[in-house]
PDB file of N, CA and C in Angstrom:
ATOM      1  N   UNK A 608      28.967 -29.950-128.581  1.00  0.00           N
ATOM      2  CA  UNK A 608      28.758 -30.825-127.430  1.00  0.00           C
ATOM      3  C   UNK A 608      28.086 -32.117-127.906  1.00  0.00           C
ATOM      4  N   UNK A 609      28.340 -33.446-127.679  1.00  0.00           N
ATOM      5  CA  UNK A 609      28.029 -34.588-127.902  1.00  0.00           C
ATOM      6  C   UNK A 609      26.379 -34.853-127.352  1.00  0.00           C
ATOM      7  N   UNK A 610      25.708 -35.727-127.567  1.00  0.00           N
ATOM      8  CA  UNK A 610      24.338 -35.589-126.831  1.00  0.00           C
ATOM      9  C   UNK A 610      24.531 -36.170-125.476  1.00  0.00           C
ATOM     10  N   UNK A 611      25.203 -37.494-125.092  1.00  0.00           N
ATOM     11  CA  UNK A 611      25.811 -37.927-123.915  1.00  0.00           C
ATOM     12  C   UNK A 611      25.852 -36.701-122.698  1.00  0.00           C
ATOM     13  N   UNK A 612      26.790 -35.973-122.977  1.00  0.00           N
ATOM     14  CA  UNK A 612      26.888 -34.484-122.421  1.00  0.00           C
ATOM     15  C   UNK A 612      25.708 -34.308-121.844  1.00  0.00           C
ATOM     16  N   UNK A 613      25.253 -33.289-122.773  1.00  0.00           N
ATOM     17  CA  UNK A 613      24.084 -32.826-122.910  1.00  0.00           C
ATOM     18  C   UNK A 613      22.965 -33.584-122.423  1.00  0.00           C
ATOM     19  N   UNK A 614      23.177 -34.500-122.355  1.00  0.00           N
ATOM     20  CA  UNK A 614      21.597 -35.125-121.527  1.00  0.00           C
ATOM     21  C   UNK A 614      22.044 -35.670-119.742  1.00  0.00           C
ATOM     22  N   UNK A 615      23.548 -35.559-119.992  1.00  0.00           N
ATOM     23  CA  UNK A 615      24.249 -35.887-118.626  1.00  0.00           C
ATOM     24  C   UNK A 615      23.837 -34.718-117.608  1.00  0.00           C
ATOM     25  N   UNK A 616      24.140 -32.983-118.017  1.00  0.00           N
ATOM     26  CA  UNK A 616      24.030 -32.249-117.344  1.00  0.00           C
ATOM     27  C   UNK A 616      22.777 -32.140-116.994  1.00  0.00           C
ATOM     28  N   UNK A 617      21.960 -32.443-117.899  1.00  0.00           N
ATOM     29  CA  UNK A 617      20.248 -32.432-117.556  1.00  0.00           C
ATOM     30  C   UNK A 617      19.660 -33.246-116.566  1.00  0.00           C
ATOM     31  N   UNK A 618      20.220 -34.249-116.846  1.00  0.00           N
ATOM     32  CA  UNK A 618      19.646 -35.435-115.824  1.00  0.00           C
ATOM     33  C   UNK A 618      20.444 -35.550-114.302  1.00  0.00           C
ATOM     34  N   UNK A 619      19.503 -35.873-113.081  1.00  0.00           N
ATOM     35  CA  UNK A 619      19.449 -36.004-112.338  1.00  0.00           C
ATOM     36  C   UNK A 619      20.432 -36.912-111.509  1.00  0.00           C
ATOM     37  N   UNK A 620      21.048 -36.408-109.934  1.00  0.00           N
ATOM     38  CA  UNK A 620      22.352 -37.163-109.641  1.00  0.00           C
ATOM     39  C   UNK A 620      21.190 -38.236-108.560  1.00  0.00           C
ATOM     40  N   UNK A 621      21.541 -39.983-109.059  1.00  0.00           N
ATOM     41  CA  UNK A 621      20.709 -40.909-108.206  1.00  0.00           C
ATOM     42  C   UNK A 621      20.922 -40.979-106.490  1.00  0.00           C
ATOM     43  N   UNK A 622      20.389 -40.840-106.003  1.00  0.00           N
ATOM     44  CA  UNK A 622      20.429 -40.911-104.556  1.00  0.00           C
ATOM     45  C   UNK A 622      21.787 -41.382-103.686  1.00  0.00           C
ATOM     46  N   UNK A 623      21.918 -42.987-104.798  1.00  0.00           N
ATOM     47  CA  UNK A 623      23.055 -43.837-104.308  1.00  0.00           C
ATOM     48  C   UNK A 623      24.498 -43.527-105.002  1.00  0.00           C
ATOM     49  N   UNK A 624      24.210 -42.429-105.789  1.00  0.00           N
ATOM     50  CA  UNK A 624      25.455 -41.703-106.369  1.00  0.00           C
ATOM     51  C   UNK A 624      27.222 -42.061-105.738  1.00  0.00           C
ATOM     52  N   UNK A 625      26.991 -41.945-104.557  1.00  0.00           N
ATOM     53  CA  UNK A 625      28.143 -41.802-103.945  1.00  0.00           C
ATOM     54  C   UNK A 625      28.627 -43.732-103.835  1.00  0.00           C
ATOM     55  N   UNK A 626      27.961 -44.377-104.306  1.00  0.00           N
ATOM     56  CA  UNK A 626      28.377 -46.052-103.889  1.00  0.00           C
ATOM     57  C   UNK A 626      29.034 -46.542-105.311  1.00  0.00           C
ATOM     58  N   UNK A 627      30.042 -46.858-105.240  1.00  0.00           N
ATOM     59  CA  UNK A 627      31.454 -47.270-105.925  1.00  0.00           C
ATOM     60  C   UNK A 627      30.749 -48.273-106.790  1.00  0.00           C
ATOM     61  N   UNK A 628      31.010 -47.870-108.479  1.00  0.00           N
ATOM     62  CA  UNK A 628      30.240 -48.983-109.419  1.00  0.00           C
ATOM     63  C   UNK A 628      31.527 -49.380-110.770  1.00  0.00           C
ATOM     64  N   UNK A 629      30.711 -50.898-111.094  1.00  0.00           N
ATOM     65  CA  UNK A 629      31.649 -50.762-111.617  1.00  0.00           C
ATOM     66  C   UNK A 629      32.234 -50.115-112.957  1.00  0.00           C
ATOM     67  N   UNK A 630      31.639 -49.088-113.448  1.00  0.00           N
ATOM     68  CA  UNK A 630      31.814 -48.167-114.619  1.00  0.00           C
ATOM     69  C   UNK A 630      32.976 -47.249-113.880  1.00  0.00           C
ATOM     70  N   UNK A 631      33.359 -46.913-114.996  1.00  0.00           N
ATOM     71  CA  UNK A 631      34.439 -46.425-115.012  1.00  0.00           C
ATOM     72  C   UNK A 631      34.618 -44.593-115.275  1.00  0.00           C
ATOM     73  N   UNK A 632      32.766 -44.077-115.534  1.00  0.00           N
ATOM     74  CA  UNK A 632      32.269 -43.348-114.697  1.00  0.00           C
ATOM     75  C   UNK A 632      31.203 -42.755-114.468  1.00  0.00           C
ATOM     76  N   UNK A 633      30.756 -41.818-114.210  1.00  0.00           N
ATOM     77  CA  UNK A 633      29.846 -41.694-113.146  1.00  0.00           C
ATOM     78  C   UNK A 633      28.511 -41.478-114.532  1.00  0.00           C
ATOM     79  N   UNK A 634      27.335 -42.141-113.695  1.00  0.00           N
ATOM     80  CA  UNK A 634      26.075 -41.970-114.579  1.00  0.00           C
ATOM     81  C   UNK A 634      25.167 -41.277-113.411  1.00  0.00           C
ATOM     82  N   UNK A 635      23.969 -41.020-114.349  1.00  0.00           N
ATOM     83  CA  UNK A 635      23.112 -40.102-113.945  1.00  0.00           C
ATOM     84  C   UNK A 635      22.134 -40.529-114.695  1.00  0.00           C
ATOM     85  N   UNK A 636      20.429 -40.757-113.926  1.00  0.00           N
ATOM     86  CA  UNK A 636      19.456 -41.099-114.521  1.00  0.00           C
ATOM     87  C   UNK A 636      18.977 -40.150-115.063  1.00  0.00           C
ATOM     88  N   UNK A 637      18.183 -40.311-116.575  1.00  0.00           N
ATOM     89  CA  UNK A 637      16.832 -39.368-117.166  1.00  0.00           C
ATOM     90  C   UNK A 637      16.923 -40.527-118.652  1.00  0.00           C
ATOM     91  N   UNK A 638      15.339 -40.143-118.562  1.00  0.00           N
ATOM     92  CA  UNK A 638      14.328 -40.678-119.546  1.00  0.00           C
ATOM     93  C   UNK A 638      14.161 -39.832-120.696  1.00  0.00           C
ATOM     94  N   UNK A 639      14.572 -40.104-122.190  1.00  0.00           N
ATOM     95  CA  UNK A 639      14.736 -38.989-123.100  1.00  0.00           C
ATOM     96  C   UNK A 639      13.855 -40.049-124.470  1.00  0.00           C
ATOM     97  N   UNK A 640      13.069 -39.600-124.877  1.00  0.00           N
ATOM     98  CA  UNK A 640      13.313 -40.790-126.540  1.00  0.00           C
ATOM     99  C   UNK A 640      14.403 -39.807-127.444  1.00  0.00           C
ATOM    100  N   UNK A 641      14.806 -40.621-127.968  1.00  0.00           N
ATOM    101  CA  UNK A 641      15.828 -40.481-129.035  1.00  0.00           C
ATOM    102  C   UNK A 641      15.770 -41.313-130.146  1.00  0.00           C
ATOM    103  N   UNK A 642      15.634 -40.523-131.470  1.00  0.00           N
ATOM    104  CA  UNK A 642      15.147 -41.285-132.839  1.00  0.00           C
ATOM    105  C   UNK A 642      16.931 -42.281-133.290  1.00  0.00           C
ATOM    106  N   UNK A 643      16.836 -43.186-133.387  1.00  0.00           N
ATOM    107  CA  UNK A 643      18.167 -43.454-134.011  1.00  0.00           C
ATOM    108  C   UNK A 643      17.963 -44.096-135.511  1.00  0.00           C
ATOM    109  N   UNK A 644      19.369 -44.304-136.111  1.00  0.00           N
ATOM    110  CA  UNK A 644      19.267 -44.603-137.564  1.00  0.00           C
ATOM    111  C   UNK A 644      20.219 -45.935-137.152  1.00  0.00           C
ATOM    112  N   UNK A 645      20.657 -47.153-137.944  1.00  0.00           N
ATOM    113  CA  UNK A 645      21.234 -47.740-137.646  1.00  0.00           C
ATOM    114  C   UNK A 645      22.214 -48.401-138.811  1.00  0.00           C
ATOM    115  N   UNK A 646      23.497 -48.281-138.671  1.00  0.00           N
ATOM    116  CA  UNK A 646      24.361 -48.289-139.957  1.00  0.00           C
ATOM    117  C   UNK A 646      24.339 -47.615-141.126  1.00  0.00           C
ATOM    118  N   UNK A 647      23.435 -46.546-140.717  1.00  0.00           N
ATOM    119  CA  UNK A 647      23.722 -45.370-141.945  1.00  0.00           C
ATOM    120  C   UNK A 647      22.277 -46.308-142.913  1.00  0.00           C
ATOM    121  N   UNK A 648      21.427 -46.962-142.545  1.00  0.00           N
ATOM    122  CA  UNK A 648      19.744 -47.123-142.958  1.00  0.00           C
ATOM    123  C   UNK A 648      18.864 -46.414-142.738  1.00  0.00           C
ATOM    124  N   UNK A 649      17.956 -46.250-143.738  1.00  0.00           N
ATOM    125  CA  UNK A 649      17.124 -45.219-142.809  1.00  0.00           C
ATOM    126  C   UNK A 649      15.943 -46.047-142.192  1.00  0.00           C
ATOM    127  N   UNK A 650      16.393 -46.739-141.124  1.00  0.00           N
ATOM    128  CA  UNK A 650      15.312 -47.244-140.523  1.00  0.00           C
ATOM    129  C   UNK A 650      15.402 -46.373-139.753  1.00  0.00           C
ATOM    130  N   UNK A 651      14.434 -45.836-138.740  1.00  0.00           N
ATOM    131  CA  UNK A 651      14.833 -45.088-137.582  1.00  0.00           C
ATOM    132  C   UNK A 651      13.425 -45.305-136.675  1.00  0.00           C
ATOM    133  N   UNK A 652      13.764 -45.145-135.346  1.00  0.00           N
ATOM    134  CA  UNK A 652      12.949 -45.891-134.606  1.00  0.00           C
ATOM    135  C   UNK A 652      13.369 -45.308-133.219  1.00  0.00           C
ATOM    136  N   UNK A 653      12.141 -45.079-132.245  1.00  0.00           N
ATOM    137  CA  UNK A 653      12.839 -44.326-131.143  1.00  0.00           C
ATOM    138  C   UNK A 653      13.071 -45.363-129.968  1.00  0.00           C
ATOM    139  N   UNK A 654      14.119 -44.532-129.069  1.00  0.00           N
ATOM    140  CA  UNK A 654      14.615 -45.890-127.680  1.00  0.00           C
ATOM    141  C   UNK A 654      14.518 -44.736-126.767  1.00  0.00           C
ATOM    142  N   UNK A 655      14.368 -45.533-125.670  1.00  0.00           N
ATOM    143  CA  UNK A 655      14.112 -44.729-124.412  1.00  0.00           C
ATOM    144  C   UNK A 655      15.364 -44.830-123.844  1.00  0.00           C
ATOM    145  N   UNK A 656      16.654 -43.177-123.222  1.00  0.00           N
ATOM    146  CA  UNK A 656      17.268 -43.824-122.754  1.00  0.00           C
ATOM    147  C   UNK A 656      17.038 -44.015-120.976  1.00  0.00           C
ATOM    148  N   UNK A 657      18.320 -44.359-120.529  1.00  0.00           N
ATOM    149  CA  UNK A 657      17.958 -45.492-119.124  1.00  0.00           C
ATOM    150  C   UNK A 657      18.895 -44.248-118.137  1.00  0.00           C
ATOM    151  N   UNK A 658      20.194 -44.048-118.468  1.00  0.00           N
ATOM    152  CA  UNK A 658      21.024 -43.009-118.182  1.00  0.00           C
ATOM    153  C   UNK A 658      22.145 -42.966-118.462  1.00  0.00           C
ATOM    154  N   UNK A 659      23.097 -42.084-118.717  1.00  0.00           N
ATOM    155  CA  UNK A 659      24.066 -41.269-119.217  1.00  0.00           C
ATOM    156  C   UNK A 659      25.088 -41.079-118.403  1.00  0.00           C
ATOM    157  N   UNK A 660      26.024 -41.425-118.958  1.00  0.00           N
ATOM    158  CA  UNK A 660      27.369 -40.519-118.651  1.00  0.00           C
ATOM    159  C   UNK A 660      28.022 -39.880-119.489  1.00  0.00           C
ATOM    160  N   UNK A 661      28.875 -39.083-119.129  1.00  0.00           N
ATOM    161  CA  UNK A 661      29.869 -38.423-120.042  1.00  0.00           C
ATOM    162  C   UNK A 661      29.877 -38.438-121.511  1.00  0.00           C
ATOM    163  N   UNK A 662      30.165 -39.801-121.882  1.00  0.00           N
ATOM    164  CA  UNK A 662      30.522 -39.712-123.309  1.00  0.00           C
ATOM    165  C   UNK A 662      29.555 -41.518-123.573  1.00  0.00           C
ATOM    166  N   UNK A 663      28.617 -41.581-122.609  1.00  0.00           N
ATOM    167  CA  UNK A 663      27.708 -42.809-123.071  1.00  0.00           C
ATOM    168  C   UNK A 663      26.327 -42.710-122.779  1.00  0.00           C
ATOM    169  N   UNK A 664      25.479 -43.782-123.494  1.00  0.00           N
ATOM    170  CA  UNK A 664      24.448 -43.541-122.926  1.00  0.00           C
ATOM    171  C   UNK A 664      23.575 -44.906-123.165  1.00  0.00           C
ATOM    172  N   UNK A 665      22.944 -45.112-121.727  1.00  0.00           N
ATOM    173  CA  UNK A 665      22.413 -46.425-122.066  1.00  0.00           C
ATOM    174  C   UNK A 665      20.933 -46.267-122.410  1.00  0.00           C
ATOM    175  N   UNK A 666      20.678 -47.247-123.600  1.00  0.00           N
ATOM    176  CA  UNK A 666      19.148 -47.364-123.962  1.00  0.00           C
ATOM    177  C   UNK A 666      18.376 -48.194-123.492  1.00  0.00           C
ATOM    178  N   UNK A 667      16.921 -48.207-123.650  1.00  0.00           N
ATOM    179  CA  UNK A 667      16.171 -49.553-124.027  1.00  0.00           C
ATOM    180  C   UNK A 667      15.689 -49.735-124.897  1.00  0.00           C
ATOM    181  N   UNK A 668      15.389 -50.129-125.933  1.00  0.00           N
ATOM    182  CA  UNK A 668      15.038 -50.479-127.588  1.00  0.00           C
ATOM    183  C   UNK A 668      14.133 -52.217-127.409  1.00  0.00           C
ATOM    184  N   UNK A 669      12.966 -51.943-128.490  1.00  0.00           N
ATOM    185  CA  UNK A 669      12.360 -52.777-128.693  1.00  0.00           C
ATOM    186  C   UNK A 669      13.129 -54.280-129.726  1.00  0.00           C
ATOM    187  N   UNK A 670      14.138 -53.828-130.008  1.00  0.00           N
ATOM    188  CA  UNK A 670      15.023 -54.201-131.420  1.00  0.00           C
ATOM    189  C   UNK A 670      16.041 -54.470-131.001  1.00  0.00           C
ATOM    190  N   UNK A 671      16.667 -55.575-130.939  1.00  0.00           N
ATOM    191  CA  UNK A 671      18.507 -55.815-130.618  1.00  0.00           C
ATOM    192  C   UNK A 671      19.333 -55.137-131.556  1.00  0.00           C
ATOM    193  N   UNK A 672      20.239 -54.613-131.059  1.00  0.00           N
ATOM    194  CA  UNK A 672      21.414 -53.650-131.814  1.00  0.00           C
ATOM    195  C   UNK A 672      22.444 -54.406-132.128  1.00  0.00           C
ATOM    196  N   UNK A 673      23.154 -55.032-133.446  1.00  0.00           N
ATOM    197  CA  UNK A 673      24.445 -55.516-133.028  1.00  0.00           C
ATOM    198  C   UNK A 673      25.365 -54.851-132.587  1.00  0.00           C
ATOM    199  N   UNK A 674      26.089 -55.660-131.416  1.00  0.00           N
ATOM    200  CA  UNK A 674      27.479 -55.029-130.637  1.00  0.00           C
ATOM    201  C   UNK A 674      28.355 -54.677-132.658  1.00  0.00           C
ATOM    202  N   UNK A 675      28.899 -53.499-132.150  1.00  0.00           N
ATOM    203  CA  UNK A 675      29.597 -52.744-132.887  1.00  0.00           C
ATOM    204  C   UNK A 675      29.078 -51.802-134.156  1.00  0.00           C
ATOM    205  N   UNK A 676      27.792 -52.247-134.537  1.00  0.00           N
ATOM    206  CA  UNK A 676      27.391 -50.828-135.244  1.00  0.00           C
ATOM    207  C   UNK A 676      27.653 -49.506-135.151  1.00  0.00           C
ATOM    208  N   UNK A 677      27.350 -48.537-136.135  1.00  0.00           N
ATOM    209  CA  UNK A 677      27.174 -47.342-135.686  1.00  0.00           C
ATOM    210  C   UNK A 677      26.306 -46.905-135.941  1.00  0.00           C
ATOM    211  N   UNK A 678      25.531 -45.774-135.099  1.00  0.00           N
ATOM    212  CA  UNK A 678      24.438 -44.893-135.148  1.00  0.00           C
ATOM    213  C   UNK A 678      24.155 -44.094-135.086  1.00  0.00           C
ATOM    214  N   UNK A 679      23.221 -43.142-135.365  1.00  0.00           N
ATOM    215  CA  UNK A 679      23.187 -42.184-135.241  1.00  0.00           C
ATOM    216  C   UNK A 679      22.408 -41.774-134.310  1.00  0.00           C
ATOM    217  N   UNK A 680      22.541 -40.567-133.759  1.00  0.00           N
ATOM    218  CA  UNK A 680      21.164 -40.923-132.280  1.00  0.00           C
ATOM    219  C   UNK A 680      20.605 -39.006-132.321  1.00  0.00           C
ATOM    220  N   UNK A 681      19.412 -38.929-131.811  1.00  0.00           N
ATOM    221  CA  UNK A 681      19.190 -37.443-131.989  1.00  0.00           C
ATOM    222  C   UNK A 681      18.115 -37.632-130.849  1.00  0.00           C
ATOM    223  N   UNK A 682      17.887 -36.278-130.086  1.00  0.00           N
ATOM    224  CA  UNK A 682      16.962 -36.551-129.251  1.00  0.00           C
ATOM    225  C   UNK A 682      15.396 -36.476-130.208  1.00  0.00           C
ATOM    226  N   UNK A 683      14.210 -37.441-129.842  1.00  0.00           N
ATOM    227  CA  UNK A 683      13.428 -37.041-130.821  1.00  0.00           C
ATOM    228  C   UNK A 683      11.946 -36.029-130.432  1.00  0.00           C
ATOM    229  N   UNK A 684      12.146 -35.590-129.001  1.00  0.00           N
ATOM    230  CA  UNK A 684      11.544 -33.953-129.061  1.00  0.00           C
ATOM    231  C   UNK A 684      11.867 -32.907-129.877  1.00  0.00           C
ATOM    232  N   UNK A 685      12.950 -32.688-129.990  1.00  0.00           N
ATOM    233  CA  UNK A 685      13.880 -31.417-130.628  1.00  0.00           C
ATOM    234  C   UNK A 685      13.650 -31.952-132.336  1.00  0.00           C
ATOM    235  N   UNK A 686      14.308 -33.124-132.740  1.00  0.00           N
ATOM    236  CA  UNK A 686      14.843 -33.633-133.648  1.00  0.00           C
ATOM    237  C   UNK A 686      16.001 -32.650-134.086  1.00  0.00           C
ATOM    238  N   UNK A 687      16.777 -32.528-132.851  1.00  0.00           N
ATOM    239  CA  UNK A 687      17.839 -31.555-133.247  1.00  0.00           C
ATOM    240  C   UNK A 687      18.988 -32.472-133.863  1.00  0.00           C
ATOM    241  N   UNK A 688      20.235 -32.228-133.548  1.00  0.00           N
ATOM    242  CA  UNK A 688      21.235 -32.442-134.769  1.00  0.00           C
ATOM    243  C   UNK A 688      21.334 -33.985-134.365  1.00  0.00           C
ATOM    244  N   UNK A 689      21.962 -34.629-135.392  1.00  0.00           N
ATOM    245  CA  UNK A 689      22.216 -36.193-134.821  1.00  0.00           C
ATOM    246  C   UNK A 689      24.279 -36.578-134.515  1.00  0.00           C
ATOM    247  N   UNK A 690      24.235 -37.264-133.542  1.00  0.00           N
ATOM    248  CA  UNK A 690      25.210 -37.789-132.827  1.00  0.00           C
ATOM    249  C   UNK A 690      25.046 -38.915-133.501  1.00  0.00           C
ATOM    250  N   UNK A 691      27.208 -39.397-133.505  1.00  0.00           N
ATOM    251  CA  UNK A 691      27.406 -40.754-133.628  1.00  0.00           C
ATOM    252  C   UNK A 691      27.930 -41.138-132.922  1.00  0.00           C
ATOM    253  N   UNK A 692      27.428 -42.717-132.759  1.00  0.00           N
ATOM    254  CA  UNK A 692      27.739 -43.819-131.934  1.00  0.00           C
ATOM    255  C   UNK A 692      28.132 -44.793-132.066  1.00  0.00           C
ATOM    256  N   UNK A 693      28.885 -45.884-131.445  1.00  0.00           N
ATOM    257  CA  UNK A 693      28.898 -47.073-131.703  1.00  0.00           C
ATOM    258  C   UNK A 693      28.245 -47.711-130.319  1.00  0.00           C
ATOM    259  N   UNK A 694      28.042 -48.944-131.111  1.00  0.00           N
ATOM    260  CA  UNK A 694      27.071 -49.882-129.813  1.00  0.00           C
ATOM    261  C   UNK A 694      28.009 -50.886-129.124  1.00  0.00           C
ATOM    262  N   UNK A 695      28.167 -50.454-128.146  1.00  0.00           N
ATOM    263  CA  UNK A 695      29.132 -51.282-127.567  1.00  0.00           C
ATOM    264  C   UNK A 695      28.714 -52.917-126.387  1.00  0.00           C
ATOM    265  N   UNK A 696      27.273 -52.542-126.275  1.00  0.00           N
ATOM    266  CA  UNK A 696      26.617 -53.819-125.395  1.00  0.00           C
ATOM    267  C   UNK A 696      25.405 -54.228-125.667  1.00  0.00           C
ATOM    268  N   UNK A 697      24.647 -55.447-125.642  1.00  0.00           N
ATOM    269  CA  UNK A 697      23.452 -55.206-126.390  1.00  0.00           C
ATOM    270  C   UNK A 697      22.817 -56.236-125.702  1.00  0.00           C
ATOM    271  N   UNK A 698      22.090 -56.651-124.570  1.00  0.00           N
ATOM    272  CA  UNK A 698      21.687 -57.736-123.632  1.00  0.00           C
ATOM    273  C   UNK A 698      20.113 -57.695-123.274  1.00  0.00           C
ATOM    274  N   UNK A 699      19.724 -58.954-123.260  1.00  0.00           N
ATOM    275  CA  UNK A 699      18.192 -59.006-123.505  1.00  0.00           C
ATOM    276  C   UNK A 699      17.719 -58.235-121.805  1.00  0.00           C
ATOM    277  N   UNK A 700      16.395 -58.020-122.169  1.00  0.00           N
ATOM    278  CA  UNK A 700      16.173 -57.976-120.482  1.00  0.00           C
ATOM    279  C   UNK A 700      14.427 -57.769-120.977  1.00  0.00           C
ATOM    280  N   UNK A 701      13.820 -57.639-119.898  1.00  0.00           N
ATOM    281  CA  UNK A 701      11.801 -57.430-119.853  1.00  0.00           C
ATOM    282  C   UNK A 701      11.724 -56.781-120.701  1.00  0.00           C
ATOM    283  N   UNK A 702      10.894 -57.229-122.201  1.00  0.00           N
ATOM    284  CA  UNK A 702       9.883 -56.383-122.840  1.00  0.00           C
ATOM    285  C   UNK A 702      11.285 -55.794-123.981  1.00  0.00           C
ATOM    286  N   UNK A 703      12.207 -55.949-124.276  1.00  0.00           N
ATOM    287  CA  UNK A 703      13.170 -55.817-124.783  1.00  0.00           C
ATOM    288  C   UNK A 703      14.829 -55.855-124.559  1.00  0.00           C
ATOM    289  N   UNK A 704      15.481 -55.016-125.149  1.00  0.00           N
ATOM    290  CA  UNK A 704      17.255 -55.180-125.021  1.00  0.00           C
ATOM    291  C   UNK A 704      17.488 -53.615-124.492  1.00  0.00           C
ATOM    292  N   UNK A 705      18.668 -54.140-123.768  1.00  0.00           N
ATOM    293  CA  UNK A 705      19.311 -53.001-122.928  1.00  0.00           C
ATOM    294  C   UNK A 705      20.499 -52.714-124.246  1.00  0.00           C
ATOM    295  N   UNK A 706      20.879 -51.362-124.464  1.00  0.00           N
ATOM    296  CA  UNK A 706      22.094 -51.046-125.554  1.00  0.00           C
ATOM    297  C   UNK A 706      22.618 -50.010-124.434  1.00  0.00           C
ATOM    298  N   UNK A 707      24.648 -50.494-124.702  1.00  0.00           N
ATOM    299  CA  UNK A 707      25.204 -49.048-124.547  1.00  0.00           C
ATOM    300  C   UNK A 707      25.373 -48.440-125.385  1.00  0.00           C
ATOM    301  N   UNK A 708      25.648 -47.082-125.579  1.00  0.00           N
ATOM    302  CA  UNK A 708      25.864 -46.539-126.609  1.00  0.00           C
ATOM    303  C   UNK A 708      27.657 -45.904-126.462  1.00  0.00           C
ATOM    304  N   UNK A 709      28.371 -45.707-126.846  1.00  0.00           N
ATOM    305  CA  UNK A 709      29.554 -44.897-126.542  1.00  0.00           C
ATOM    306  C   UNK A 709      29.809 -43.848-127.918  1.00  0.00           C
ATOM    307  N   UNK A 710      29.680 -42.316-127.407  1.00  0.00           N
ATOM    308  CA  UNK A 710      29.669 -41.147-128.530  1.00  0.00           C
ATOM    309  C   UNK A 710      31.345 -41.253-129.071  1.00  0.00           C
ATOM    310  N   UNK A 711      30.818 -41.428-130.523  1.00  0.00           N
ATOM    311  CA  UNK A 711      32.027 -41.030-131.779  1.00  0.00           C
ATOM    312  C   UNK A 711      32.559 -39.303-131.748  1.00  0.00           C
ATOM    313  N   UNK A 712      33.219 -39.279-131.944  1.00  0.00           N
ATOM    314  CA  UNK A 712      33.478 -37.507-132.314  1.00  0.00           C
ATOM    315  C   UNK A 712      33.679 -36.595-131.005  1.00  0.00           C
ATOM    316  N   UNK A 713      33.007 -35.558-131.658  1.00  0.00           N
ATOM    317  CA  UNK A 713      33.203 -34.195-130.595  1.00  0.00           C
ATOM    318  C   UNK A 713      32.640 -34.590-129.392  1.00  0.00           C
TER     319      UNK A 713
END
């Protein structure tokens, strides 16, 4: 199971769930840190994510991501197995950058 998944079923359906957005599909809020690596460096550094769907997951990171990297992402309670990603959005906002993430693989 991808972590996307996995943090999708966990997290919570938002109130306004049912109001037509424009993603293409459905997210669900929860707050997770997750250690990531970035282009196969070992920098690694944790992001808070924002919420999840299916096979994405949006962060907040102190650090701009370039659009199209890949990463690796793991939740960092567990430090269980690590997921890959590519970064598909990367836009400033308060106190840091908003990242999507979209899961590589299984």
């Amino acid at each position: 199971m991808n972590l996307a998944m996995e943090l999708y079923k966990e997290a919570s359906v938002p109130p306004d769930a049912h109001v037509r957005t424009k993603r293409s599909e459905s997210r669900r809020v929860i707050q997770e840190d997750l250690d990531l690596e970035i282009d196969g460096k070992l920098v690694r550094f944790t992001a808070v994510t924002n919420n999840v769907g299916t096979n994405s997951i949006g962060i907040t990171s102190k650090i701009p991501i370039q659009v199209h990297s890949r990463i690796r992402a793991r939740r960092a309670s567990t430090e269980g197995p690590w997921n890959e990603a590519i970064v598909i959005h990367c836009t400033d906002t308060v106190g840091g950058y908003k990242i999507g993430l979209k899961m590589v693989g299984d």
